[in-house]
């Protein structure tokens, strides 16, 4: 009887520790979405079958519904030009639709090092600097953006703690277990604090996607943003 009592006490303490750990890792400043690539479909979308830009999450959501898919999550997937074409590398369904950009320039995209977020045919998510990236036939989806937020466990050297450069921001990373994690700030935040959150999640590398125009759709968290006028969108649906 005493042994059973001790086991029950142990289970109670373990459960309490888990709850405390879970709450400790929740940060109300962000919308955080974690997805297993083997359980849900993660795809990049730019244009439909009629070569028309999706532009908004609402348009993507409706298009998917018409094709018998339910959108579980979506966010804008990188920076884009005035004509809504991707800025930098873009690969969709193994096809290179826009070339890698290794130029120098102004703006966040060119705050080196910038990087690539890609998904392989084996459903492996990878984030690396543009410098280390090599195109191969095994890449199913890829988007280039910048700057990198975290590089090999280190925050981008250009970011300053306490910076007044505040903005809405969204980004992506890969957790140790291979799951993707998408993050969007609910309020304006500086690069340093945004990158720090990814480090707290245990992310080795993380990539910035975009700033004040960013939108995220996550109905399970009652976060519904479906407007916008984007280039690439990243959408997650349940397996058909």
Short mmCIF file of C-alpha atoms in Angstrom, two decimals:
data_model
loop_
_atom_site.label_atom_id
_atom_site.label_comp_id
_atom_site.label_asym_id
_atom_site.label_seq_id
_atom_site.Cartn_x
_atom_site.Cartn_y
_atom_site.Cartn_z
CA UNK A 1 0.00 0.00 0.00
CA UNK A 2 2.85 2.35 0.93
CA UNK A 3 4.58 1.55 -2.38
CA UNK A 4 1.42 2.41 -4.36
CA UNK A 5 1.08 5.66 -2.42
CA UNK A 6 4.68 6.63 -3.24
CA UNK A 7 4.12 5.84 -6.91
CA UNK A 8 1.01 8.05 -6.98
CA UNK A 9 2.91 10.90 -5.31
CA UNK A 10 5.69 10.52 -7.87
CA UNK A 11 3.26 10.64 -10.77
CA UNK A 12 1.60 13.73 -9.30
CA UNK A 13 4.93 15.51 -8.96
CA UNK A 14 5.91 14.53 -12.51
CA UNK A 15 2.60 15.84 -13.85
CA UNK A 16 3.02 19.12 -11.97
CA UNK A 17 6.56 19.51 -13.29
CA UNK A 18 5.31 18.97 -16.84
CA UNK A 19 2.62 21.63 -16.43
CA UNK A 20 5.13 24.10 -15.00
CA UNK A 21 7.58 23.31 -17.83
CA UNK A 22 4.84 23.76 -20.43
CA UNK A 23 3.73 27.10 -19.01
CA UNK A 24 7.31 28.26 -18.65
CA UNK A 25 7.85 27.72 -22.36
CA UNK A 26 4.68 29.50 -23.44
CA UNK A 27 5.29 33.11 -24.42
CA UNK A 28 2.23 35.26 -24.93
CA UNK A 29 4.20 37.65 -27.14
CA UNK A 30 4.16 35.14 -30.01
CA UNK A 31 2.02 32.87 -32.11
CA UNK A 32 4.02 29.65 -32.18
CA UNK A 33 3.10 26.76 -34.45
CA UNK A 34 4.96 23.44 -34.48
CA UNK A 35 4.36 20.92 -37.23
CA UNK A 36 5.58 17.39 -37.94
CA UNK A 37 6.35 17.10 -41.64
CA UNK A 38 5.34 13.44 -41.66
CA UNK A 39 1.91 14.12 -40.20
CA UNK A 40 0.75 17.15 -42.17
CA UNK A 41 1.32 18.52 -45.64
CA UNK A 42 3.57 21.59 -45.68
CA UNK A 43 3.70 23.29 -49.07
CA UNK A 44 4.80 26.57 -50.59
CA UNK A 45 2.33 28.41 -52.80
CA UNK A 46 2.88 31.25 -55.24
CA UNK A 47 0.52 30.87 -58.22
CA UNK A 48 -2.47 28.68 -58.99
CA UNK A 49 -3.01 26.40 -62.01
CA UNK A 50 -3.99 29.48 -64.06
CA UNK A 51 -0.68 31.21 -63.25
CA UNK A 52 -2.46 33.74 -61.01
CA UNK A 53 -0.84 34.81 -57.74
CA UNK A 54 -2.65 33.66 -54.62
CA UNK A 55 -1.72 36.99 -52.98
CA UNK A 56 -3.66 36.49 -49.73
CA UNK A 57 -4.19 33.70 -47.21
CA UNK A 58 -7.92 34.04 -47.83
CA UNK A 59 -7.47 33.24 -51.52
CA UNK A 60 -5.24 30.28 -50.68
CA UNK A 61 -7.73 29.03 -48.10
CA UNK A 62 -10.61 29.13 -50.60
CA UNK A 63 -8.55 27.49 -53.34
CA UNK A 64 -7.56 24.65 -51.02
CA UNK A 65 -11.17 24.20 -49.92
CA UNK A 66 -12.22 23.87 -53.55
CA UNK A 67 -9.60 21.13 -53.85
CA UNK A 68 -10.87 19.29 -50.76
CA UNK A 69 -8.21 20.49 -48.35
CA UNK A 70 -8.66 22.31 -45.07
CA UNK A 71 -6.04 24.93 -44.25
CA UNK A 72 -4.67 24.41 -40.73
CA UNK A 73 -1.95 27.08 -40.78
CA UNK A 74 -0.54 29.67 -43.16
CA UNK A 75 1.94 32.51 -43.18
CA UNK A 76 3.77 34.57 -45.75
CA UNK A 77 6.90 32.76 -46.85
CA UNK A 78 9.60 35.31 -47.53
CA UNK A 79 10.17 38.65 -49.16
CA UNK A 80 8.98 39.62 -52.61
CA UNK A 81 9.29 42.27 -55.30
CA UNK A 82 6.73 44.82 -56.45
CA UNK A 83 5.37 42.38 -59.02
CA UNK A 84 4.90 39.82 -56.18
CA UNK A 85 7.66 37.59 -57.52
CA UNK A 86 9.92 36.01 -54.88
CA UNK A 87 13.05 37.86 -53.87
CA UNK A 88 15.83 35.32 -54.18
CA UNK A 89 15.64 31.58 -54.59
CA UNK A 90 12.25 29.94 -54.86
CA UNK A 91 11.65 26.24 -55.51
CA UNK A 92 8.16 24.76 -55.73
CA UNK A 93 7.50 21.06 -56.36
CA UNK A 94 11.16 20.51 -57.29
CA UNK A 95 11.07 23.29 -59.93
CA UNK A 96 13.33 26.35 -59.60
CA UNK A 97 11.00 29.26 -60.25
CA UNK A 98 13.40 32.01 -59.16
CA UNK A 99 17.18 31.98 -58.94
CA UNK A 100 19.42 32.29 -55.87
CA UNK A 101 20.36 35.89 -55.00
CA UNK A 102 23.93 36.27 -53.75
CA UNK A 103 24.16 40.02 -54.43
CA UNK A 104 24.73 42.76 -51.89
CA UNK A 105 22.16 45.45 -51.26
CA UNK A 106 20.13 47.38 -48.74
CA UNK A 107 17.31 46.15 -46.53
CA UNK A 108 16.70 43.13 -44.32
CA UNK A 109 17.07 40.61 -47.14
CA UNK A 110 20.68 41.68 -47.67
CA UNK A 111 21.64 41.85 -43.99
CA UNK A 112 24.20 39.08 -44.36
CA UNK A 113 24.18 36.31 -43.65
CA UNK A 114 20.79 35.67 -45.13
CA UNK A 115 19.57 32.15 -45.68
CA UNK A 116 17.40 29.43 -47.17
CA UNK A 117 14.56 27.45 -45.69
CA UNK A 118 13.91 24.26 -47.65
CA UNK A 119 12.14 20.93 -47.44
CA UNK A 120 13.53 17.78 -49.02
CA UNK A 121 11.76 14.91 -50.73
CA UNK A 122 12.24 12.92 -47.50
CA UNK A 123 10.25 15.53 -45.56
CA UNK A 124 13.31 16.95 -43.86
CA UNK A 125 13.22 20.66 -43.04
CA UNK A 126 16.53 22.50 -43.25
CA UNK A 127 17.66 26.07 -42.65
CA UNK A 128 21.13 27.21 -43.65
CA UNK A 129 22.96 30.34 -44.69
CA UNK A 130 22.93 31.21 -48.39
CA UNK A 131 26.69 30.69 -48.41
CA UNK A 132 26.32 27.04 -47.38
CA UNK A 133 23.38 26.26 -49.64
CA UNK A 134 23.72 24.04 -52.71
CA UNK A 135 20.86 23.37 -55.14
CA UNK A 136 20.07 19.69 -55.67
CA UNK A 137 17.27 17.66 -57.24
CA UNK A 138 16.09 16.41 -53.84
CA UNK A 139 14.71 19.81 -52.75
CA UNK A 140 10.92 19.91 -52.93
CA UNK A 141 10.36 23.46 -51.66
CA UNK A 142 12.71 26.34 -50.88
CA UNK A 143 12.53 30.03 -50.11
CA UNK A 144 15.34 32.50 -49.60
CA UNK A 145 15.03 35.32 -47.10
CA UNK A 146 17.04 37.34 -44.67
CA UNK A 147 18.53 37.95 -42.34
CA UNK A 148 19.29 34.74 -40.53
CA UNK A 149 18.10 35.14 -36.95
CA UNK A 150 20.20 32.41 -35.37
CA UNK A 151 23.33 30.94 -36.96
CA UNK A 152 24.81 27.80 -35.39
CA UNK A 153 23.34 28.64 -31.97
CA UNK A 154 24.46 32.28 -32.13
CA UNK A 155 22.26 35.34 -32.59
CA UNK A 156 22.99 37.32 -35.77
CA UNK A 157 25.94 39.62 -34.93
CA UNK A 158 24.18 42.72 -36.29
CA UNK A 159 21.34 42.48 -33.73
CA UNK A 160 21.61 44.71 -30.67
CA UNK A 161 19.98 44.06 -27.32
CA UNK A 162 17.56 46.86 -26.46
CA UNK A 163 17.32 48.05 -30.07
CA UNK A 164 14.47 50.47 -30.81
CA UNK A 165 14.03 48.95 -34.28
CA UNK A 166 10.62 47.48 -33.50
CA UNK A 167 8.31 45.71 -35.93
CA UNK A 168 5.94 42.82 -36.36
CA UNK A 169 8.10 39.87 -37.43
CA UNK A 170 7.70 36.27 -38.51
CA UNK A 171 10.27 33.52 -38.92
CA UNK A 172 10.88 29.79 -39.15
CA UNK A 173 13.20 27.21 -37.69
CA UNK A 174 13.71 23.47 -37.24
CA UNK A 175 13.65 21.85 -33.80
CA UNK A 176 16.03 19.10 -32.70
CA UNK A 177 13.36 16.45 -33.33
CA UNK A 178 12.96 17.61 -36.95
CA UNK A 179 9.65 19.42 -36.48
CA UNK A 180 9.25 22.85 -38.03
CA UNK A 181 8.43 25.82 -35.83
CA UNK A 182 6.86 28.97 -37.24
CA UNK A 183 6.76 32.07 -35.05
CA UNK A 184 5.06 35.43 -35.46
CA UNK A 185 5.17 38.27 -32.96
CA UNK A 186 1.78 39.56 -31.83
CA UNK A 187 3.26 43.00 -31.22
CA UNK A 188 6.26 44.94 -32.47
CA UNK A 189 9.59 43.47 -31.37
CA UNK A 190 13.26 44.01 -32.18
CA UNK A 191 15.43 41.49 -34.00
CA UNK A 192 17.46 40.59 -30.91
CA UNK A 193 14.45 39.62 -28.79
CA UNK A 194 12.87 37.77 -31.70
CA UNK A 195 16.04 35.75 -32.28
CA UNK A 196 16.35 35.11 -28.55
CA UNK A 197 12.95 33.43 -28.51
CA UNK A 198 14.10 30.95 -31.17
CA UNK A 199 17.19 30.19 -29.09
CA UNK A 200 14.97 29.57 -26.07
CA UNK A 201 13.08 27.03 -28.15
CA UNK A 202 16.39 25.24 -28.76
CA UNK A 203 16.74 26.25 -32.41
CA UNK A 204 20.22 25.93 -33.88
CA UNK A 205 19.37 27.98 -36.98
CA UNK A 206 16.43 30.30 -37.62
CA UNK A 207 15.43 32.46 -40.57
CA UNK A 208 13.51 35.74 -40.71
CA UNK A 209 10.66 35.70 -43.22
CA UNK A 210 9.30 39.26 -43.19
CA UNK A 211 8.17 42.23 -41.13
CA UNK A 212 5.24 44.58 -40.68
CA UNK A 213 3.20 43.16 -43.58
CA UNK A 214 3.33 39.64 -42.13
CA UNK A 215 0.19 37.64 -41.50
CA UNK A 216 -0.47 34.31 -39.80
CA UNK A 217 -3.51 32.08 -39.92
CA UNK A 218 -3.89 29.64 -37.02
CA UNK A 219 -7.55 28.99 -36.23
CA UNK A 220 -6.77 26.53 -33.42
CA UNK A 221 -5.36 29.51 -31.50
CA UNK A 222 -8.15 31.80 -32.71
CA UNK A 223 -5.58 33.81 -34.69
CA UNK A 224 -7.25 34.64 -37.99
CA UNK A 225 -5.34 36.89 -40.40
CA UNK A 226 -6.29 36.20 -43.99
CA UNK A 227 -5.67 39.51 -45.75
CA UNK A 228 -2.48 40.67 -47.42
CA UNK A 229 -0.90 40.94 -50.83
CA UNK A 230 2.02 38.52 -50.84
CA UNK A 231 4.39 36.65 -53.05
CA UNK A 232 5.01 33.19 -51.58
CA UNK A 233 2.71 31.69 -48.95
CA UNK A 234 3.44 28.67 -46.78
CA UNK A 235 0.42 26.52 -45.99
CA UNK A 236 -0.15 23.47 -43.81
CA UNK A 237 -3.01 21.04 -44.43
CA UNK A 238 -3.98 17.66 -43.07
CA UNK A 239 -2.97 14.67 -45.13
CA UNK A 240 -5.63 13.87 -47.70
#
